[in-house]
């Protein structure tokens, strides 16, 4: 169970970074193939943009919080912090986006919709059963969103060798700032 919530005791640095970049590229391809984009830090929406734009956005939503967390680690930690560890573990935590995106790619032949998201967005009508699909996907994505935040916190705390109230408050502040700025952009 500890490995599920904090794999960063076992993987960090270059290995985590390489795998993380693969996860980021994979999620970018998954989003692009479904006409979607991560249009803010924790929101995915429909969009008809070029592949390079989807990829650029995926990397931006990884790098901005990672750099802010690294800066916080420099301020809060008494240990020597390697940027490769922070970048690697935060990139590796992007793995959680893949199971969040995967259900959106399931084909649906219903009311002319091409995929699950289009079917869910088309019209939520209790008589057609779409409400249950929305609720199930909402539960699924909420569980993975919580795990996404847990992994990102553990990536930060483990890589920077910090814990406690200051670490938690700083992590939450970064998440709030990135989320607000992301929604404005």
Short mmCIF file of C-alpha atoms in Angstrom, two decimals:
data_model
loop_
_atom_site.label_atom_id
_atom_site.label_comp_id
_atom_site.label_asym_id
_atom_site.label_seq_id
_atom_site.Cartn_x
_atom_site.Cartn_y
_atom_site.Cartn_z
CA UNK A 1 0.00 0.00 0.00
CA UNK A 2 2.92 2.35 0.73
CA UNK A 3 4.14 1.86 -2.85
CA UNK A 4 0.74 2.88 -4.21
CA UNK A 5 0.77 6.21 -2.41
CA UNK A 6 4.51 6.94 -2.52
CA UNK A 7 6.47 5.15 -5.24
CA UNK A 8 9.15 7.84 -4.98
CA UNK A 9 11.04 6.04 -2.26
CA UNK A 10 12.00 3.58 -4.99
CA UNK A 11 12.19 5.68 -8.14
CA UNK A 12 13.68 9.13 -8.64
CA UNK A 13 16.19 11.02 -10.72
CA UNK A 14 16.85 10.23 -14.35
CA UNK A 15 14.88 6.97 -14.40
CA UNK A 16 11.77 8.70 -13.04
CA UNK A 17 12.27 11.60 -15.45
CA UNK A 18 12.54 9.36 -18.52
CA UNK A 19 9.46 7.36 -17.53
CA UNK A 20 7.63 10.56 -16.61
CA UNK A 21 8.32 12.13 -20.00
CA UNK A 22 6.97 8.95 -21.61
CA UNK A 23 3.81 9.28 -19.47
CA UNK A 24 3.44 12.96 -20.39
CA UNK A 25 3.82 12.23 -24.11
CA UNK A 26 1.41 9.28 -23.84
CA UNK A 27 -1.26 11.36 -22.15
CA UNK A 28 -0.73 14.07 -24.76
CA UNK A 29 -1.31 11.60 -27.59
CA UNK A 30 -4.36 10.21 -25.81
CA UNK A 31 -5.84 13.68 -25.42
CA UNK A 32 -5.02 14.71 -28.98
CA UNK A 33 -6.54 11.55 -30.46
CA UNK A 34 -9.76 12.40 -28.65
CA UNK A 35 -9.82 16.12 -29.59
CA UNK A 36 -9.08 17.13 -26.01
CA UNK A 37 -6.53 19.23 -24.17
CA UNK A 38 -5.56 19.75 -20.55
CA UNK A 39 -6.74 23.34 -20.56
CA UNK A 40 -5.78 24.05 -16.97
CA UNK A 41 -3.85 22.30 -14.23
CA UNK A 42 -6.58 19.84 -13.28
CA UNK A 43 -9.12 20.24 -16.06
CA UNK A 44 -9.43 18.51 -19.39
CA UNK A 45 -11.67 19.94 -22.06
CA UNK A 46 -12.63 19.51 -25.69
CA UNK A 47 -10.45 21.32 -28.19
CA UNK A 48 -9.48 21.10 -31.82
CA UNK A 49 -5.81 22.09 -31.69
CA UNK A 50 -2.58 20.81 -33.19
CA UNK A 51 -0.64 17.95 -31.63
CA UNK A 52 2.29 20.23 -30.77
CA UNK A 53 -0.07 22.49 -28.79
CA UNK A 54 -1.45 19.57 -26.77
CA UNK A 55 2.10 18.37 -26.05
CA UNK A 56 3.31 21.83 -25.12
CA UNK A 57 0.44 22.25 -22.69
CA UNK A 58 1.13 18.84 -21.12
CA UNK A 59 4.73 19.81 -20.48
CA UNK A 60 3.79 23.27 -19.17
CA UNK A 61 1.34 21.79 -16.63
CA UNK A 62 4.12 19.53 -15.41
CA UNK A 63 6.99 22.03 -15.40
CA UNK A 64 5.37 25.05 -13.72
CA UNK A 65 4.36 23.25 -10.51
CA UNK A 66 7.59 21.22 -10.53
CA UNK A 67 9.74 24.35 -10.65
CA UNK A 68 7.66 26.04 -7.93
CA UNK A 69 7.96 22.93 -5.76
CA UNK A 70 11.71 22.83 -6.35
CA UNK A 71 11.98 26.47 -5.28
CA UNK A 72 9.98 25.68 -2.14
CA UNK A 73 12.21 22.72 -1.43
CA UNK A 74 15.27 24.97 -1.63
CA UNK A 75 13.68 27.31 0.91
CA UNK A 76 12.25 24.70 3.29
CA UNK A 77 14.72 21.82 3.24
CA UNK A 78 17.99 21.56 5.07
CA UNK A 79 19.10 18.82 2.66
CA UNK A 80 20.84 19.22 -0.66
CA UNK A 81 18.12 18.99 -3.28
CA UNK A 82 18.73 17.82 -6.82
CA UNK A 83 16.47 19.34 -9.46
CA UNK A 84 16.61 16.06 -11.42
CA UNK A 85 14.87 14.33 -8.50
CA UNK A 86 12.09 16.93 -8.27
CA UNK A 87 11.59 17.01 -12.03
CA UNK A 88 11.77 13.23 -12.26
CA UNK A 89 9.33 12.43 -9.48
CA UNK A 90 6.83 15.09 -10.51
CA UNK A 91 7.03 13.88 -14.12
CA UNK A 92 6.54 10.28 -12.97
CA UNK A 93 3.42 11.36 -11.06
CA UNK A 94 1.87 12.30 -14.43
CA UNK A 95 1.23 8.58 -14.84
CA UNK A 96 -2.00 9.16 -12.90
CA UNK A 97 -3.40 11.22 -15.78
CA UNK A 98 -3.46 8.17 -18.06
CA UNK A 99 -6.20 6.24 -16.19
CA UNK A 100 -8.12 9.52 -15.89
CA UNK A 101 -8.00 10.03 -19.66
CA UNK A 102 -8.44 6.39 -20.76
CA UNK A 103 -12.23 6.15 -20.14
CA UNK A 104 -12.71 9.23 -22.33
CA UNK A 105 -11.36 7.28 -25.26
CA UNK A 106 -13.86 4.44 -25.12
CA UNK A 107 -15.98 4.40 -28.25
CA UNK A 108 -19.68 4.93 -27.81
CA UNK A 109 -22.27 4.56 -30.53
CA UNK A 110 -25.16 6.40 -28.99
CA UNK A 111 -27.03 9.40 -30.31
CA UNK A 112 -24.33 9.90 -32.93
CA UNK A 113 -21.65 10.52 -30.29
CA UNK A 114 -18.17 9.29 -31.09
CA UNK A 115 -16.75 8.78 -27.59
CA UNK A 116 -17.67 8.71 -23.93
CA UNK A 117 -17.04 12.38 -23.28
CA UNK A 118 -19.10 13.49 -26.25
CA UNK A 119 -21.88 11.15 -25.12
CA UNK A 120 -21.74 12.51 -21.58
CA UNK A 121 -21.59 16.12 -22.70
CA UNK A 122 -24.33 15.74 -25.30
CA UNK A 123 -27.16 15.50 -22.79
CA UNK A 124 -27.45 14.03 -19.35
CA UNK A 125 -30.89 12.52 -19.23
CA UNK A 126 -31.83 10.08 -16.47
CA UNK A 127 -34.09 8.12 -18.81
CA UNK A 128 -31.19 7.21 -21.11
CA UNK A 129 -28.83 6.11 -18.38
CA UNK A 130 -26.32 8.88 -19.11
CA UNK A 131 -26.64 10.15 -15.54
CA UNK A 132 -25.20 6.88 -14.21
CA UNK A 133 -22.30 7.11 -16.67
CA UNK A 134 -21.59 10.67 -15.54
CA UNK A 135 -21.68 9.63 -11.89
CA UNK A 136 -19.39 6.63 -12.46
CA UNK A 137 -16.89 8.66 -14.45
CA UNK A 138 -17.08 11.42 -11.82
CA UNK A 139 -16.25 8.93 -9.09
CA UNK A 140 -13.46 7.36 -11.17
CA UNK A 141 -11.86 10.70 -12.03
CA UNK A 142 -12.20 12.02 -8.47
CA UNK A 143 -10.37 8.99 -7.07
CA UNK A 144 -7.53 9.46 -9.53
CA UNK A 145 -7.47 13.22 -8.95
CA UNK A 146 -6.96 12.60 -5.22
CA UNK A 147 -4.22 10.10 -6.05
CA UNK A 148 -2.68 12.67 -8.42
CA UNK A 149 -2.40 15.19 -5.57
CA UNK A 150 -1.08 12.54 -3.16
CA UNK A 151 1.58 11.46 -5.64
CA UNK A 152 2.58 15.06 -6.38
CA UNK A 153 2.87 15.86 -2.67
CA UNK A 154 4.92 12.73 -2.06
CA UNK A 155 7.11 13.54 -5.07
CA UNK A 156 7.77 16.96 -3.54
CA UNK A 157 8.22 15.79 0.05
CA UNK A 158 10.42 12.81 -0.81
CA UNK A 159 12.60 14.61 -3.37
CA UNK A 160 13.13 17.59 -1.09
CA UNK A 161 13.38 15.55 2.12
CA UNK A 162 10.77 17.62 3.93
CA UNK A 163 7.57 16.93 5.78
CA UNK A 164 5.24 18.54 8.24
CA UNK A 165 3.02 21.58 8.25
CA UNK A 166 5.34 23.87 6.28
CA UNK A 167 5.67 21.33 3.48
CA UNK A 168 1.92 20.72 3.33
CA UNK A 169 1.05 24.43 3.41
CA UNK A 170 3.61 25.23 0.70
CA UNK A 171 2.39 22.34 -1.47
CA UNK A 172 -1.24 23.44 -1.13
CA UNK A 173 -0.29 27.04 -1.92
CA UNK A 174 1.47 25.94 -5.12
CA UNK A 175 -1.54 23.84 -6.15
CA UNK A 176 -3.95 26.73 -5.53
CA UNK A 177 -1.77 29.26 -7.37
CA UNK A 178 -1.24 26.96 -10.37
CA UNK A 179 -4.94 26.11 -10.51
CA UNK A 180 -6.06 29.77 -10.33
CA UNK A 181 -3.45 31.01 -12.79
CA UNK A 182 -4.27 28.08 -15.07
CA UNK A 183 -7.96 28.89 -15.15
CA UNK A 184 -7.18 32.53 -15.98
CA UNK A 185 -4.80 31.59 -18.79
#
